[in-house]
Short mmCIF file of C-alpha atoms in Angstrom, two decimals:
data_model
loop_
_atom_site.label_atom_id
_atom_site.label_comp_id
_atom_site.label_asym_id
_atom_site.label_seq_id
_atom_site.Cartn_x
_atom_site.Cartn_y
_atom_site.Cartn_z
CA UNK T 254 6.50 120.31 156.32
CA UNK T 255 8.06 118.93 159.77
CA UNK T 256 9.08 115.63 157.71
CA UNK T 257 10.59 118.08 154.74
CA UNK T 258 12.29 119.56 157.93
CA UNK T 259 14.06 117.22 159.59
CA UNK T 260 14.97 115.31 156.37
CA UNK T 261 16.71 118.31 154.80
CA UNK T 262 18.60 118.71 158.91
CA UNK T 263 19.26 115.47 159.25
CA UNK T 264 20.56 114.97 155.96
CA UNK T 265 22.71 117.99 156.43
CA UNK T 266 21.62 120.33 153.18
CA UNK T 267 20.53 123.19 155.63
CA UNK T 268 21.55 125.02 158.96
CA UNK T 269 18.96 125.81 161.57
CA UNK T 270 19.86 128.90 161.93
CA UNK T 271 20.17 130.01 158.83
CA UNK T 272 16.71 129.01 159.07
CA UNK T 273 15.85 130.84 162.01
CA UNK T 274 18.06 134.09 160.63
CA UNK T 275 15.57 133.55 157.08
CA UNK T 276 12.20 133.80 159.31
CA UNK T 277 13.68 136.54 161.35
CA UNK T 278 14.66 138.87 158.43
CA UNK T 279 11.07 138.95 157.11
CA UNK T 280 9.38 138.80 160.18
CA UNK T 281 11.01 141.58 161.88
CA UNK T 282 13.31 143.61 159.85
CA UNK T 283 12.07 143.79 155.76
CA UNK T 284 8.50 145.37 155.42
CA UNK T 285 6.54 147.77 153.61
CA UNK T 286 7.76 150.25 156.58
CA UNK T 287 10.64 150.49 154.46
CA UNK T 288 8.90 150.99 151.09
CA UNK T 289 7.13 153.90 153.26
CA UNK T 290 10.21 155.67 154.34
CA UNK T 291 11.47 155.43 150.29
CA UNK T 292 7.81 157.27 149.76
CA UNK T 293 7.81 160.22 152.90
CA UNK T 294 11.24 160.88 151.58
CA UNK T 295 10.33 161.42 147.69
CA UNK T 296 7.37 163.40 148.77
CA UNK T 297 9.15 165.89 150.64
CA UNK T 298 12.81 165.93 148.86
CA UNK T 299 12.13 166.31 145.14
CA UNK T 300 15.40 165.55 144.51
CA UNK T 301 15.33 162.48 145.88
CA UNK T 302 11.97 161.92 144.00
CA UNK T 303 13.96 162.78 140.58
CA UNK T 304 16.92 159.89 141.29
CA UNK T 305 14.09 157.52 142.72
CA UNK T 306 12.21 157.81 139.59
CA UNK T 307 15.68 157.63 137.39
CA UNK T 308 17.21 154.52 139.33
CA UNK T 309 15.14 152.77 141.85
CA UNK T 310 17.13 150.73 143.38
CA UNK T 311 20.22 152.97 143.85
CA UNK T 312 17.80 155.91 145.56
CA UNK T 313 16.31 152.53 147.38
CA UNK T 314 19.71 151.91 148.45
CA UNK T 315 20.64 155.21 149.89
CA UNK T 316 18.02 154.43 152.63
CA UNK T 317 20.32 150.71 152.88
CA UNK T 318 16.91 149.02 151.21
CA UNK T 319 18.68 146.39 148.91
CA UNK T 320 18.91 142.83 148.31
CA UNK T 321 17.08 139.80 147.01
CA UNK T 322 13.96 140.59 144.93
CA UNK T 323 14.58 144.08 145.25
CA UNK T 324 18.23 143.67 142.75
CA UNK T 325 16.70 145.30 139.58
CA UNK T 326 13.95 148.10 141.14
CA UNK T 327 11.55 150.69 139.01
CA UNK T 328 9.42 153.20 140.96
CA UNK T 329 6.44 154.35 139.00
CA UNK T 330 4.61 157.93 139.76
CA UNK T 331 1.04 158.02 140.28
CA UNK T 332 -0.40 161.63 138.63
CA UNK T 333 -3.99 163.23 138.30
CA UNK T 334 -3.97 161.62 135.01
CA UNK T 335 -2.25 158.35 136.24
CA UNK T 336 -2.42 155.26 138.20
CA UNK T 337 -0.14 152.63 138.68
CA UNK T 338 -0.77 148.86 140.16
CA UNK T 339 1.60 146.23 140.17
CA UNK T 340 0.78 142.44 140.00
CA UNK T 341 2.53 139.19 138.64
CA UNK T 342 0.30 137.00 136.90
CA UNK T 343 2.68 134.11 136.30
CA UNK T 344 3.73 134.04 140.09
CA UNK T 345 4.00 136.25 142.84
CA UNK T 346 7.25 138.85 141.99
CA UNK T 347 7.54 141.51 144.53
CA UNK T 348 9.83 144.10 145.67
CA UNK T 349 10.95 142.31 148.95
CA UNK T 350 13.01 144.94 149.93
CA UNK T 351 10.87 147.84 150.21
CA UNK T 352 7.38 146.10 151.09
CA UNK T 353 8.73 142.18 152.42
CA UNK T 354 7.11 139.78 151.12
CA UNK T 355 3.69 139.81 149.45
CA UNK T 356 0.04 139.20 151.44
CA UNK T 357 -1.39 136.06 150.09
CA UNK T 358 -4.07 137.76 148.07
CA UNK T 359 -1.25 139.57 145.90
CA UNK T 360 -0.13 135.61 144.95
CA UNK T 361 -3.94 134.56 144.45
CA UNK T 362 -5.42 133.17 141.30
CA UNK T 363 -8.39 136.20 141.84
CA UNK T 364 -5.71 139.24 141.88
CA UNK T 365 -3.07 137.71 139.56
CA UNK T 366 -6.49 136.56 136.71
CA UNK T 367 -8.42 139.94 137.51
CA UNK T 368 -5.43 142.78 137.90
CA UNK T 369 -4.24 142.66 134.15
CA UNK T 370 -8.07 142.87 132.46
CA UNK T 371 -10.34 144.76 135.18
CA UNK T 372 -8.12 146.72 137.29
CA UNK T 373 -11.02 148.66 138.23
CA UNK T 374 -12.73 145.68 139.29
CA UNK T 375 -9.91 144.43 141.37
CA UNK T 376 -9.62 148.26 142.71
CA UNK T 377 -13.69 148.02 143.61
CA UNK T 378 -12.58 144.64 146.05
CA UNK T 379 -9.83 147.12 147.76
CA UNK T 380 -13.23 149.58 147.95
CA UNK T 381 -10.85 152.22 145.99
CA UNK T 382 -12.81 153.94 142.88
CA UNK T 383 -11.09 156.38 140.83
CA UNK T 384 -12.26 158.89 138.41
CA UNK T 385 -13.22 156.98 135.22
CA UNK T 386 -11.36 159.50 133.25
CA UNK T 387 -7.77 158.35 134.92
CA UNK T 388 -5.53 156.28 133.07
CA UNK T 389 -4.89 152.81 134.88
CA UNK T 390 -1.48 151.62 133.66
CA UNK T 391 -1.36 147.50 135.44
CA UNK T 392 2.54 146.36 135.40
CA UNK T 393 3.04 142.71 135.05
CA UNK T 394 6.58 141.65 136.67
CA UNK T 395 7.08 138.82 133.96
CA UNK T 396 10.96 139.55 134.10
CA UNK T 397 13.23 140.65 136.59
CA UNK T 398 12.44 143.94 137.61
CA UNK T 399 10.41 145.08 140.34
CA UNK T 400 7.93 147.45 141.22
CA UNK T 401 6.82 150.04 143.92
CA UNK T 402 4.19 152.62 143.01
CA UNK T 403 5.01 156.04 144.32
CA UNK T 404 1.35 157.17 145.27
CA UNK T 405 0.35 160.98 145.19
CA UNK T 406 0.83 163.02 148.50
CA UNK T 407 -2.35 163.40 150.35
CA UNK T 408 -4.07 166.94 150.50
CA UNK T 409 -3.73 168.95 153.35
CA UNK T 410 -0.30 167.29 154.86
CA UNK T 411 2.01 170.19 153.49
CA UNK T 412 3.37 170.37 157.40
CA UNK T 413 3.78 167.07 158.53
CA UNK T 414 7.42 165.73 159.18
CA UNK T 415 8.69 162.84 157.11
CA UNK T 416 8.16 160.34 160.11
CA UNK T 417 4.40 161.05 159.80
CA UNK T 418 3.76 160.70 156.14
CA UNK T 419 5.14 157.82 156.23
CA UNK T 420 2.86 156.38 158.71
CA UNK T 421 0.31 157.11 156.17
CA UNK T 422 2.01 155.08 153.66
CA UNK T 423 0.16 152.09 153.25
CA UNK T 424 1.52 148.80 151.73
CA UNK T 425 -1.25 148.49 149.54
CA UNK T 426 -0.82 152.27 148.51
CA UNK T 427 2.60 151.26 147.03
CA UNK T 428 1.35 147.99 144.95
CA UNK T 429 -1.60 150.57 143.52
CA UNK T 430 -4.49 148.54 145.01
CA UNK T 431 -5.02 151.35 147.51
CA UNK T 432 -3.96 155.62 148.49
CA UNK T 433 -2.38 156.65 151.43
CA UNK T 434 -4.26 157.49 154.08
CA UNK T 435 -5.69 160.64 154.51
CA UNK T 436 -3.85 163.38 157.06
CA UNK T 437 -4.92 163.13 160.10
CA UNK T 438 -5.49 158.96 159.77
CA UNK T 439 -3.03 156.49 161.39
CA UNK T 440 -3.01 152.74 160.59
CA UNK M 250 4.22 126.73 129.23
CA UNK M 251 0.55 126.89 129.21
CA UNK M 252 0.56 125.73 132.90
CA UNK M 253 -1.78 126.85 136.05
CA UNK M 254 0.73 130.04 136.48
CA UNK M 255 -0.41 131.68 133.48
CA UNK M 256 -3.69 133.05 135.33
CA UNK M 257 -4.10 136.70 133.42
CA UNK M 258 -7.33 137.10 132.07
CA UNK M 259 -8.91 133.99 133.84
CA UNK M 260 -12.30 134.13 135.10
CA UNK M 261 -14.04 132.44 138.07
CA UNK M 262 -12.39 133.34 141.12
CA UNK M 263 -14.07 135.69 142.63
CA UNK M 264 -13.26 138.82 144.34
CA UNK M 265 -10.06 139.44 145.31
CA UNK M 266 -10.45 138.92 149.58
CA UNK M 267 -7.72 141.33 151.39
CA UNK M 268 -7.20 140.32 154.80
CA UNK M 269 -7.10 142.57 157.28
CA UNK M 270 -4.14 142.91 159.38
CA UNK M 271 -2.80 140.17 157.73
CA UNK M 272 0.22 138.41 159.22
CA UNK M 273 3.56 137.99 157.94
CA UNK M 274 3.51 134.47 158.14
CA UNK M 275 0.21 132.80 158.74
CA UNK M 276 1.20 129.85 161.52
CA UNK M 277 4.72 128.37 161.72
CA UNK M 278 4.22 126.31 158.84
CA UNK M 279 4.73 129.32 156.61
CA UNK M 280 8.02 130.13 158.03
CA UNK M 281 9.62 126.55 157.87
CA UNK M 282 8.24 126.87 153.58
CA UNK M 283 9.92 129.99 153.09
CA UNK M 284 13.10 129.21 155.11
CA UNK M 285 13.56 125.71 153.78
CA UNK M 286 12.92 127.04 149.95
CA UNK M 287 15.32 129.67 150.23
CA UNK M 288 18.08 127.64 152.25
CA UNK M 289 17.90 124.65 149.84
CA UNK M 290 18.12 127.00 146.94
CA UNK M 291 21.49 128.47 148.05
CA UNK M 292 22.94 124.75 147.71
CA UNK M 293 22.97 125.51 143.80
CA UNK M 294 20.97 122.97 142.75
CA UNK M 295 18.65 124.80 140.78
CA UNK M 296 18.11 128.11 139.81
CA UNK M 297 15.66 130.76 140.41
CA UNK M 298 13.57 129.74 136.69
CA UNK M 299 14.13 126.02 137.67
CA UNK M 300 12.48 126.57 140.78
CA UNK M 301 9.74 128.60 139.03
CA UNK M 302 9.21 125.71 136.33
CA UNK M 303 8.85 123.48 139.43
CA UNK M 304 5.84 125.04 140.85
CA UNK M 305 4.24 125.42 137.26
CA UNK M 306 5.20 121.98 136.85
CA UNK M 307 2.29 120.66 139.50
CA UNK M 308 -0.81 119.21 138.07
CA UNK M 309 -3.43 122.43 137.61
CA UNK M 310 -6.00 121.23 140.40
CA UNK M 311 -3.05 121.35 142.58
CA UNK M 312 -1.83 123.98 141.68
CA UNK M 313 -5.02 126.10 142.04
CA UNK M 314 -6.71 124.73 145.18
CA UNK M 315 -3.41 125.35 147.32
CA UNK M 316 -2.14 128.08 148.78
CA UNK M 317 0.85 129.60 147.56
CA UNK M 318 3.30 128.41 150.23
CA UNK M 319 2.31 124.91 149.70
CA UNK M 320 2.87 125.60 145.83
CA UNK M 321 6.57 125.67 146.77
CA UNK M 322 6.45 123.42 149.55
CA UNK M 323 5.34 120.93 147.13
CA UNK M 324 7.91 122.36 144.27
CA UNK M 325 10.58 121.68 146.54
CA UNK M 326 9.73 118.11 147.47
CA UNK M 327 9.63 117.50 143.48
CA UNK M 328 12.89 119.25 143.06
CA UNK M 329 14.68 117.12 146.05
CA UNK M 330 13.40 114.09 144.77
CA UNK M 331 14.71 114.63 141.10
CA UNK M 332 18.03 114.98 142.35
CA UNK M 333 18.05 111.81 144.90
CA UNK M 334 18.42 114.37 147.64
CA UNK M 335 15.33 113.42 149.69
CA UNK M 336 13.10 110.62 148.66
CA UNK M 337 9.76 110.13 148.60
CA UNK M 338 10.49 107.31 151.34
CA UNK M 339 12.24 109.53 153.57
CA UNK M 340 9.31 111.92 153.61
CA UNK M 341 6.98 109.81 154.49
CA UNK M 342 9.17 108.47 157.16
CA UNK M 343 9.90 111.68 157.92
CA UNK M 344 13.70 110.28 158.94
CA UNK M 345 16.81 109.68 156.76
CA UNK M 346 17.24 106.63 155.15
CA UNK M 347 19.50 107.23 152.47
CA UNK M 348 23.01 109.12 152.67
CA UNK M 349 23.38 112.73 151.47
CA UNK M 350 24.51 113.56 147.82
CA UNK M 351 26.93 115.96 147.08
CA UNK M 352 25.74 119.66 146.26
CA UNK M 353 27.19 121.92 144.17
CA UNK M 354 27.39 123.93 146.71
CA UNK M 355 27.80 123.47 150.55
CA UNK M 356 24.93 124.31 152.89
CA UNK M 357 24.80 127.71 153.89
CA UNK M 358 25.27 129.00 156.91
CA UNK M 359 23.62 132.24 159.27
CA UNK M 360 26.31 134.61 158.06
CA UNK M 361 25.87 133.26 154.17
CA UNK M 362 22.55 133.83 154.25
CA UNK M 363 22.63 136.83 155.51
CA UNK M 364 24.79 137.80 153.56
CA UNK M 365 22.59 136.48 150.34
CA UNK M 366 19.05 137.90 151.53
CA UNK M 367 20.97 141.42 151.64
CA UNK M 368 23.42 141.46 148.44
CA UNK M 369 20.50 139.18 146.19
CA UNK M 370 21.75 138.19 142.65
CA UNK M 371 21.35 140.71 140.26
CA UNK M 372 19.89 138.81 136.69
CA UNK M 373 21.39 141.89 134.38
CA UNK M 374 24.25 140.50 132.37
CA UNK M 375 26.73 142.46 129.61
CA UNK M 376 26.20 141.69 125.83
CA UNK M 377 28.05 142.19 122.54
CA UNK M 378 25.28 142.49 120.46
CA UNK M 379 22.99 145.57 120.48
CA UNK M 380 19.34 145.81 121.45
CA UNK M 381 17.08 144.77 118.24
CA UNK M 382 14.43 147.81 119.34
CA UNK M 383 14.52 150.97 120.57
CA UNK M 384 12.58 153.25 122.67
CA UNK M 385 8.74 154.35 120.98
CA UNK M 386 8.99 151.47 118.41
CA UNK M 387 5.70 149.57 117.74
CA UNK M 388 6.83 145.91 117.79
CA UNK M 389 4.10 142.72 117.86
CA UNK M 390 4.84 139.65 120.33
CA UNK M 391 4.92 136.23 118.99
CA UNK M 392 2.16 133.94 118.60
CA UNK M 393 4.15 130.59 120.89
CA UNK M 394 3.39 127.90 122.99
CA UNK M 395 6.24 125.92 123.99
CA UNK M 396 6.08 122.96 126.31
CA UNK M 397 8.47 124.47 128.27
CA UNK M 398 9.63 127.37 130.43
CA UNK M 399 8.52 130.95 129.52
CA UNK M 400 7.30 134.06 130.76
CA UNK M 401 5.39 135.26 128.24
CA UNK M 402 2.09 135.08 129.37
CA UNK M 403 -0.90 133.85 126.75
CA UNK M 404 -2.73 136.93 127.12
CA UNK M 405 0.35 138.98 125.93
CA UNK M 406 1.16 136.77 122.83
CA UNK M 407 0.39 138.14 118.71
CA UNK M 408 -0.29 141.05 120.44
CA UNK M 409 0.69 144.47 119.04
CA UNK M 410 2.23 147.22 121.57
CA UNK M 411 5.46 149.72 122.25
CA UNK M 412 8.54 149.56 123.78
CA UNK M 413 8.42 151.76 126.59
CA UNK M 414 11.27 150.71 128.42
CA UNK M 415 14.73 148.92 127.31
CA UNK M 416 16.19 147.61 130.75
CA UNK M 417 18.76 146.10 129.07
CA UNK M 418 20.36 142.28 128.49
CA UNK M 419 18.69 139.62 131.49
CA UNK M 420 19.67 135.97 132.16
CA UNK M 421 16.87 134.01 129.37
CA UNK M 422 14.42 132.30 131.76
CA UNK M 423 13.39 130.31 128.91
CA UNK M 424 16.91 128.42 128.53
CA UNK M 425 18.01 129.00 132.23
CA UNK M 426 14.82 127.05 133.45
CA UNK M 427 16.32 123.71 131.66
CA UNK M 428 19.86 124.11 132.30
CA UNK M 429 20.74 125.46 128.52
CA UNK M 430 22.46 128.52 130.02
CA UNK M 431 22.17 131.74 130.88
CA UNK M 432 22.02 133.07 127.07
CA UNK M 433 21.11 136.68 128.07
CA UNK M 434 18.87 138.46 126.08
CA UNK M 435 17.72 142.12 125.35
CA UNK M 436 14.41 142.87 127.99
CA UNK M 437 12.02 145.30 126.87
CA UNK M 438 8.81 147.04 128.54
CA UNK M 439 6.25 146.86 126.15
CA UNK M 440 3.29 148.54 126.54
CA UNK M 441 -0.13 147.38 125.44
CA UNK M 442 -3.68 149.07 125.18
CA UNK M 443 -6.30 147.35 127.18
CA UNK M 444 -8.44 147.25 123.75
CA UNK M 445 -5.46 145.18 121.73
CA UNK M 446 -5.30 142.84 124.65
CA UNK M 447 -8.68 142.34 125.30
CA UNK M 448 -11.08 143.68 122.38
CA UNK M 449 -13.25 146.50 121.99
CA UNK M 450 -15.40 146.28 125.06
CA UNK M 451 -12.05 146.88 126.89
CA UNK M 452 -11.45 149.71 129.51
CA UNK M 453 -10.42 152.66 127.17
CA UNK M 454 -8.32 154.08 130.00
CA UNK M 455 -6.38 150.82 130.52
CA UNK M 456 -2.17 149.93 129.81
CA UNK M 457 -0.44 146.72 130.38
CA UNK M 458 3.12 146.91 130.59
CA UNK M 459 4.79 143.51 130.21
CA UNK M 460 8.44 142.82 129.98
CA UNK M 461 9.44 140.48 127.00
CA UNK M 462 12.85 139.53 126.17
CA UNK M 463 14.01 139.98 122.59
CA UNK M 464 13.24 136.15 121.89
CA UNK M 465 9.29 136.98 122.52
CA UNK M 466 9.14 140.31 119.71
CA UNK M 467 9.11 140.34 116.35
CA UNK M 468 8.83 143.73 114.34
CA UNK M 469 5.21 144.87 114.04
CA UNK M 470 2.99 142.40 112.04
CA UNK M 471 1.81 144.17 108.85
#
């Protein structure tokens, strides 16, 4: 990787700090703190649910979430009857703008083999078991749009401000391999 | 192609291992991989499908015994060295030895990047000709196996399912990948029932939604 490095600088094809800026942006500024904010905001403003579910990433891009690997967006509803998880068997497609980039096990051979054929088997790993009855709908990003799961609001939070359900937001909550913490919890 | 990256419906690798509070990046390695993938992609060398036939280009005990950062790190060498850009000398010299060739574009700078991370590059292009299906049509995928790019995956293929979603006309990975062209196509969600996909002793209560461009569908096999 240092060789690669100083090749590529030395050779002139790249600019240390555009380097630096690249490490920067997904270090500190793009996370799944922003995918959380998109989430507290549907779950209290349902008409901001209604265009999030209709157009992704212009609702995404009301909150200034945009940008690459977040350019075509789809936010999927998690129901009593429904659960979504997202995965991307052929590589590791993710919604950079709203959750950064992805934890290595999302890009594993165990999630991307497992999530499409025994999603309850991958949810069982994440310690998550849902009722056998509920539909488990797996989306496999194979083209160009992305995914965020908008999980259910957790019972008992009908007074908490927008900051704090959003700190009960998890990352994995949004990719369906998990639920947002309970009220009360804190990550 | 039927390469490593087509992992759905594997077996063998265990449970999946969440790590708990993982880190962004983990070690400094991991940052110098993503910033020198993304920096040498913006001189317009490749594309985006390019860069993913690259990485399902590597031999499959590489590609499966690495981790994921060194999947590109190793993509990107390949790609460089294709081109002339940086040889296989001058990596393991780990200096220059031969000059520079041109790009077809010039290295980007702080404000260029920046300004690519945040605007991205949308893949939706404008057709003439209309979609082939339409919403709540029952539509079969093809039984294919080209040698080169694709993205749909083996599990999905002579499989029978519903459009669910028409998202409308995307650059074709399949020619894009091998510099034929953008040749956008219709994209579809199709939805298929865990039991088509994987037999009887499937999950009852389980969906797959895959997006296939038009190329991939065929109307529904009698």
């Amino acid at each position: 990787m240092r060789a690669l490095e100083t090749v590529l600088l030395a050779k002139g094809y790249v600019d240390p700090d555009a380097l630096d800026l690249i490490v920067e942006t997904y270090e500190t500024k793009i996370g799944p703190r922003c995918g959380a904010q998109v989430v507290a905001k549907a779950w209290v403003d349902p008409a901001y649910r209604q265009r999030l579910l209709a157009d992704g990433t212009a609702a995404v891009a009301e909150l200034s979430f945009a940008g690459r690997q977040g350019e075509h967006l789809k936010v999927v509803e998690n129901t009593d009857q429904l659960h979504n998880l997202v995965v991307c068997t052929l590589c590791s497609c993710y919604p950079w703008p709203v959750l950064g980039l992805p934890p290595v096990w999302y890009k594993s051979a165990a999630y991307r083999s497992k999530a499409v054929m025994d999603p309850r088997g991958v949810l069982a790993d994440f310690g998550v078991t849902l009722p056998p009855e509920k539909t488990i709908r797996v989306w496999d990003s194979t083209a160009e749009i992305r995914y965020l799961v908008l999980p259910q609001r957790p019972a008992g939070t009908e007074g908490l401000s927008e900051a704090r359900l959003a700190e009960l937001v998890t990352r994995d909550s949004m990719i369906g391999t998990g639920l947002p913490l309970a009220a009360g919890a804190s990550q | 192609m039927n390469g490593p990256q087509d992992l759905g419906g594997m077996m063998g690798f265990g449970p999946v291992r969440p790590e708990a509070d993982e880190p962004v990046f983990h070690g400094e390695w991991e940052k110098r991989a993503l910033a020198l993938t993304l920096a040498s992609a913006a001189l317009g060398e490749w594309n985006m499908d390019m860069g993913r036939h690259a990485r399902e280009s590597l031999p499959p005990h590489i590609y499966l015994s690495v981790s994921y950062y060194e999947i590109w790190t190793r993509a990107l060498a390949n790609m460089l060295a294709e081109r002339g850009m940086v040889t296989a000398e001058e990596l393991a010299a780990a200096r220059q030895l031969v000059p520079p060739v041109p790009t077809k574009k010039p290295k980007a700078d702080k404000a260029q990047v920046a300004a690519a991370l945040a605007k991205g590059s949308p893949y939706d292009r404008q057709v003439d000709q209309p979609a082939r299906f339409a919403l709540g049509e029952r539509i079969s995928t093809k039984v294919m196996h080209p040698a080169t790019h694709t993205r749909l995956p083996r599990y999905a293929r002579g499989k029978t399912g519903e459009i669910v979603a028409v998202h409308g006309a995307f650059v074709f990975p399949d020619s894009h990948a091998h510099g034929l062209g953008e040749q956008p196509q219709w994209c579809y969600g199709v939805k298929f029932s865990g039991r088509e996909l994987w037999g009887p002793e499937s999950d009852a209560g389980l969906e797959v939604i895959v997006d296939c461009w038009e190329p991939y569908l065929q109307d529904r096999a009698a």
